[in-house]
Amino acid sequence: LQEAGLKRVNISLDSFNTDKFKYITGGGNLDDVMRGIEASIEAGLDPVKINMVPIKGINDDEIIDFAKKSITHGWNIRYIEYMPFADSSEDKKKLVAIDEIKNMIVNSLGNLEPCGVASGNGPAKYYKLDNSKGTVGFIGAMTHNFCSECNRFRLTADGRLMPCLLRDDEIDIKGPLRAGAGIEELEEVIKKAVAIKQEKHPESDEMDLKKRQMWQIGG
């Protein structure tokens, strides 16, 4: 992949515990992911970002373990707030807010110093712990609205452009592609998706949450 032009990679890793990882991912193999991280670093990909979604009562006891990896292994850790995709009060209780995550890290490992890293112009805010080679980043889609800075779209597993994960606005691009649409027609489809991107997503208590899970959305 590096020889083909790949320069950086994001890897999802929500637990260092084999059983927890299998539960969270629905059957994933932790060893495969760990080998993938090692191979990415050895290949010289930079940055290699490790995305962790803390889930209350499931893996939030590993938040500090992940932060320590930025010190011991130079990993670039990104904590991403859990986004409830089931319209239930129980699912909403799984959220661990970014401010809570930060406080846990500071109380255990010391101050977080802003480091100004903004690779990819994404929404994450990056910090460094003392004596760390890696970074610790935070993406708080639920409690820290960053919609005004968002330049992201998601291509779903079923071929739709999704301007926002927390809205139902989607534009079909698979249909035109299969119908033989040319570049200009596809550009118009993308422009339409850009045009419906809202200024911000609804507040958490006003969201009409999607019934499908992230693995069904893809991207």
Short mmCIF file of C-alpha atoms in Angstrom, two decimals:
data_model
loop_
_atom_site.label_atom_id
_atom_site.label_comp_id
_atom_site.label_asym_id
_atom_site.label_seq_id
_atom_site.Cartn_x
_atom_site.Cartn_y
_atom_site.Cartn_z
CA LEU A 1 0.00 0.00 0.00
CA GLN A 2 2.83 2.38 0.77
CA GLU A 3 4.39 1.68 -2.61
CA ALA A 4 1.03 2.49 -4.19
CA GLY A 5 1.12 5.94 -2.58
CA LEU A 6 -0.47 5.49 0.84
CA LYS A 7 1.08 7.99 3.27
CA ARG A 8 -1.01 7.81 6.44
CA VAL A 9 -3.64 5.57 7.98
CA ASN A 10 -6.37 5.62 10.64
CA ILE A 11 -6.88 2.39 12.58
CA SER A 12 -9.82 1.65 14.88
CA LEU A 13 -8.85 -0.04 18.14
CA ASP A 14 -11.30 0.14 21.04
CA SER A 15 -9.72 -2.34 23.47
CA PHE A 16 -6.51 -4.20 24.26
CA ASN A 17 -8.60 -7.02 25.74
CA THR A 18 -9.28 -9.87 23.31
CA ASP A 19 -12.78 -10.63 24.60
CA LYS A 20 -13.83 -6.98 24.77
CA PHE A 21 -12.48 -6.33 21.29
CA LYS A 22 -14.40 -9.30 19.90
CA TYR A 23 -17.59 -8.09 21.62
CA ILE A 24 -17.29 -4.48 20.44
CA THR A 25 -16.44 -5.41 16.85
CA GLY A 26 -18.81 -8.34 16.57
CA GLY A 27 -16.09 -10.95 16.12
CA GLY A 28 -12.94 -9.03 15.19
CA ASN A 29 -9.44 -10.39 15.78
CA LEU A 30 -7.32 -8.20 18.07
CA ASP A 31 -4.05 -9.83 17.00
CA ASP A 32 -4.71 -8.92 13.36
CA VAL A 33 -5.21 -5.26 14.28
CA MET A 34 -2.09 -5.13 16.45
CA ARG A 35 -0.04 -6.64 13.63
CA GLY A 36 -1.52 -4.08 11.26
CA ILE A 37 -0.48 -1.22 13.54
CA GLU A 38 3.06 -2.57 13.81
CA ALA A 39 3.30 -3.07 10.05
CA SER A 40 2.04 0.47 9.38
CA ILE A 41 4.65 1.99 11.68
CA GLU A 42 7.44 -0.20 10.30
CA ALA A 43 6.46 0.80 6.75
CA GLY A 44 6.99 4.45 7.68
CA LEU A 45 3.39 5.60 7.31
CA ASP A 46 3.00 8.92 9.10
CA PRO A 47 0.88 9.61 10.95
CA VAL A 48 -0.60 6.32 12.09
CA LYS A 49 -3.67 7.40 14.06
CA ILE A 50 -5.30 5.01 16.52
CA ASN A 51 -9.00 5.77 17.00
CA MET A 52 -10.55 4.70 20.30
CA VAL A 53 -14.25 5.12 21.12
CA PRO A 54 -14.72 4.91 24.90
CA ILE A 55 -18.02 3.23 25.82
CA LYS A 56 -19.23 3.60 29.39
CA GLY A 57 -19.20 0.32 31.26
CA ILE A 58 -17.44 -1.54 28.47
CA ASN A 59 -13.99 -0.13 27.68
CA ASP A 60 -13.82 3.21 29.52
CA ASP A 61 -11.49 1.55 32.03
CA GLU A 62 -8.85 1.41 29.26
CA ILE A 63 -8.73 5.14 28.50
CA ILE A 64 -5.51 5.61 30.47
CA ASP A 65 -3.91 2.52 28.91
CA PHE A 66 -4.36 4.05 25.47
CA ALA A 67 -2.96 7.43 26.56
CA LYS A 68 0.12 5.67 27.95
CA LYS A 69 0.83 4.30 24.47
CA SER A 70 1.54 7.86 23.30
CA ILE A 71 4.39 7.90 25.83
CA THR A 72 5.74 4.35 25.63
CA HIS A 73 5.25 3.69 21.91
CA GLY A 74 4.82 7.13 20.36
CA TRP A 75 1.30 6.30 19.20
CA ASN A 76 -1.06 9.03 18.01
CA ILE A 77 -4.24 8.29 19.96
CA ARG A 78 -7.58 9.87 19.10
CA TYR A 79 -10.51 9.57 21.49
CA ILE A 80 -13.83 9.83 19.68
CA GLU A 81 -17.09 10.30 21.55
CA TYR A 82 -19.56 7.44 21.25
CA MET A 83 -22.36 8.39 18.87
CA PRO A 84 -25.66 6.67 19.74
CA PHE A 85 -27.13 5.20 16.57
CA ALA A 86 -30.02 3.50 18.32
CA ASP A 87 -32.93 5.66 19.42
CA SER A 88 -32.93 4.50 23.03
CA SER A 89 -32.08 6.02 26.39
CA GLU A 90 -29.84 3.03 27.17
CA ASP A 91 -27.68 3.67 24.11
CA LYS A 92 -27.28 7.34 25.04
CA LYS A 93 -25.96 6.30 28.47
CA LYS A 94 -22.90 4.76 26.78
CA LEU A 95 -21.46 8.20 25.97
CA VAL A 96 -18.25 9.21 27.76
CA ALA A 97 -17.83 12.96 27.23
CA ILE A 98 -14.53 14.38 25.98
CA ASP A 99 -14.16 16.60 29.06
CA GLU A 100 -14.48 13.52 31.28
CA ILE A 101 -11.86 11.69 29.20
CA LYS A 102 -9.46 14.64 29.45
CA ASN A 103 -9.90 14.87 33.21
CA MET A 104 -9.17 11.16 33.62
CA ILE A 105 -5.94 11.48 31.62
CA VAL A 106 -4.77 14.64 33.39
CA ASN A 107 -5.49 13.20 36.84
CA SER A 108 -3.56 10.04 36.02
CA LEU A 109 -0.75 11.14 33.70
CA GLY A 110 -0.33 14.90 34.08
CA ASN A 111 -0.98 17.98 31.99
CA LEU A 112 -2.00 17.92 28.35
CA GLU A 113 -0.19 20.56 26.31
CA PRO A 114 -1.80 21.71 23.04
CA CYS A 115 0.55 20.83 20.19
CA GLY A 116 -1.18 22.43 17.21
CA VAL A 117 -1.10 19.32 15.03
CA ALA A 118 -3.82 19.53 12.39
CA SER A 119 -2.97 16.81 9.89
CA GLY A 120 -5.75 16.43 7.34
CA ASN A 121 -7.57 19.58 8.52
CA GLY A 122 -9.92 17.44 10.56
CA PRO A 123 -11.92 18.25 13.71
CA ALA A 124 -9.57 16.67 16.27
CA LYS A 125 -7.76 18.81 18.85
CA TYR A 126 -4.29 17.44 19.63
CA TYR A 127 -2.21 17.48 22.82
CA LYS A 128 1.00 15.99 24.18
CA LEU A 129 1.75 14.48 27.56
CA ASP A 130 5.11 15.09 29.22
CA ASN A 131 7.92 13.06 27.61
CA SER A 132 5.63 11.65 24.93
CA LYS A 133 6.63 11.23 21.30
CA GLY A 134 3.05 10.63 20.23
CA THR A 135 -0.06 12.75 20.55
CA VAL A 136 -3.45 12.51 22.23
CA GLY A 137 -6.37 13.87 20.23
CA PHE A 138 -10.05 14.40 20.99
CA ILE A 139 -13.10 14.46 18.73
CA GLY A 140 -16.25 15.48 20.61
CA ALA A 141 -19.06 15.34 18.08
CA MET A 142 -21.73 15.03 20.77
CA THR A 143 -20.62 17.47 23.48
CA HIS A 144 -18.32 19.85 21.54
CA ASN A 145 -20.03 20.83 18.32
CA PHE A 146 -17.45 21.38 15.57
CA CYS A 147 -19.89 21.62 12.66
CA SER A 148 -18.58 25.03 11.56
CA GLU A 149 -15.16 23.43 10.94
CA CYS A 150 -16.41 20.18 9.41
CA ASN A 151 -15.31 19.51 5.83
CA ARG A 152 -16.17 15.81 5.81
CA PHE A 153 -18.53 13.61 3.81
CA ARG A 154 -19.02 9.88 4.18
CA LEU A 155 -19.54 7.40 1.36
CA THR A 156 -21.75 4.71 2.87
CA ALA A 157 -21.45 0.98 2.29
CA ASP A 158 -24.57 1.07 0.11
CA GLY A 159 -23.35 3.86 -2.15
CA ARG A 160 -24.81 7.04 -0.69
CA LEU A 161 -23.14 10.35 0.17
CA MET A 162 -23.80 11.33 3.77
CA PRO A 163 -22.99 14.97 4.66
CA CYS A 164 -23.46 14.33 8.41
CA LEU A 165 -23.55 11.17 10.52
CA LEU A 166 -26.14 12.73 12.82
CA ARG A 167 -28.68 13.60 10.12
CA ASP A 168 -30.71 11.56 7.66
CA ASP A 169 -29.76 13.66 4.61
CA GLU A 170 -28.21 11.32 2.04
CA ILE A 171 -27.69 11.46 -1.72
CA ASP A 172 -27.55 8.33 -3.87
CA ILE A 173 -24.40 8.14 -5.98
CA LYS A 174 -24.38 4.39 -6.66
CA GLY A 175 -27.45 4.66 -8.90
CA PRO A 176 -25.96 7.24 -11.28
CA LEU A 177 -22.64 5.37 -11.33
CA ARG A 178 -24.32 2.11 -12.31
CA ALA A 179 -26.36 3.95 -14.92
CA GLY A 180 -23.14 5.10 -16.57
CA ALA A 181 -23.06 8.70 -15.38
CA GLY A 182 -20.17 10.78 -16.66
CA ILE A 183 -17.86 13.06 -14.68
CA GLU A 184 -20.05 16.14 -15.08
CA GLU A 185 -23.17 14.33 -13.89
CA LEU A 186 -21.31 12.92 -10.88
CA GLU A 187 -20.02 16.40 -10.08
CA GLU A 188 -23.63 17.60 -9.94
CA VAL A 189 -24.53 14.77 -7.55
CA ILE A 190 -21.65 15.76 -5.27
CA LYS A 191 -22.60 19.45 -5.46
CA LYS A 192 -26.14 18.50 -4.43
CA ALA A 193 -24.75 16.69 -1.39
CA VAL A 194 -22.65 19.74 -0.49
CA ALA A 195 -25.70 21.99 -0.84
CA ILE A 196 -27.75 20.03 1.71
CA LYS A 197 -24.99 19.98 4.34
CA GLN A 198 -26.51 21.86 7.27
CA GLU A 199 -24.87 24.50 9.45
CA LYS A 200 -24.91 22.11 12.40
CA HIS A 201 -26.46 18.87 13.57
CA PRO A 202 -29.41 18.87 16.02
CA GLU A 203 -28.84 18.93 19.76
CA SER A 204 -28.48 15.47 21.28
CA ASP A 205 -31.99 15.45 22.77
CA GLU A 206 -33.51 16.49 19.43
CA MET A 207 -31.82 13.93 17.20
CA ASP A 208 -33.83 11.45 15.19
CA LEU A 209 -31.20 8.77 15.63
CA LYS A 210 -30.56 6.26 12.89
CA LYS A 211 -31.59 2.65 13.33
CA ARG A 212 -28.57 1.25 11.50
CA GLN A 213 -25.18 0.79 13.11
CA MET A 214 -21.82 2.14 11.95
CA TRP A 215 -20.88 -1.19 10.36
CA GLN A 216 -23.96 -0.84 8.17
CA ILE A 217 -23.10 2.75 7.24
CA GLY A 218 -19.45 2.04 6.48
CA GLY A 219 -16.92 4.53 5.22
#
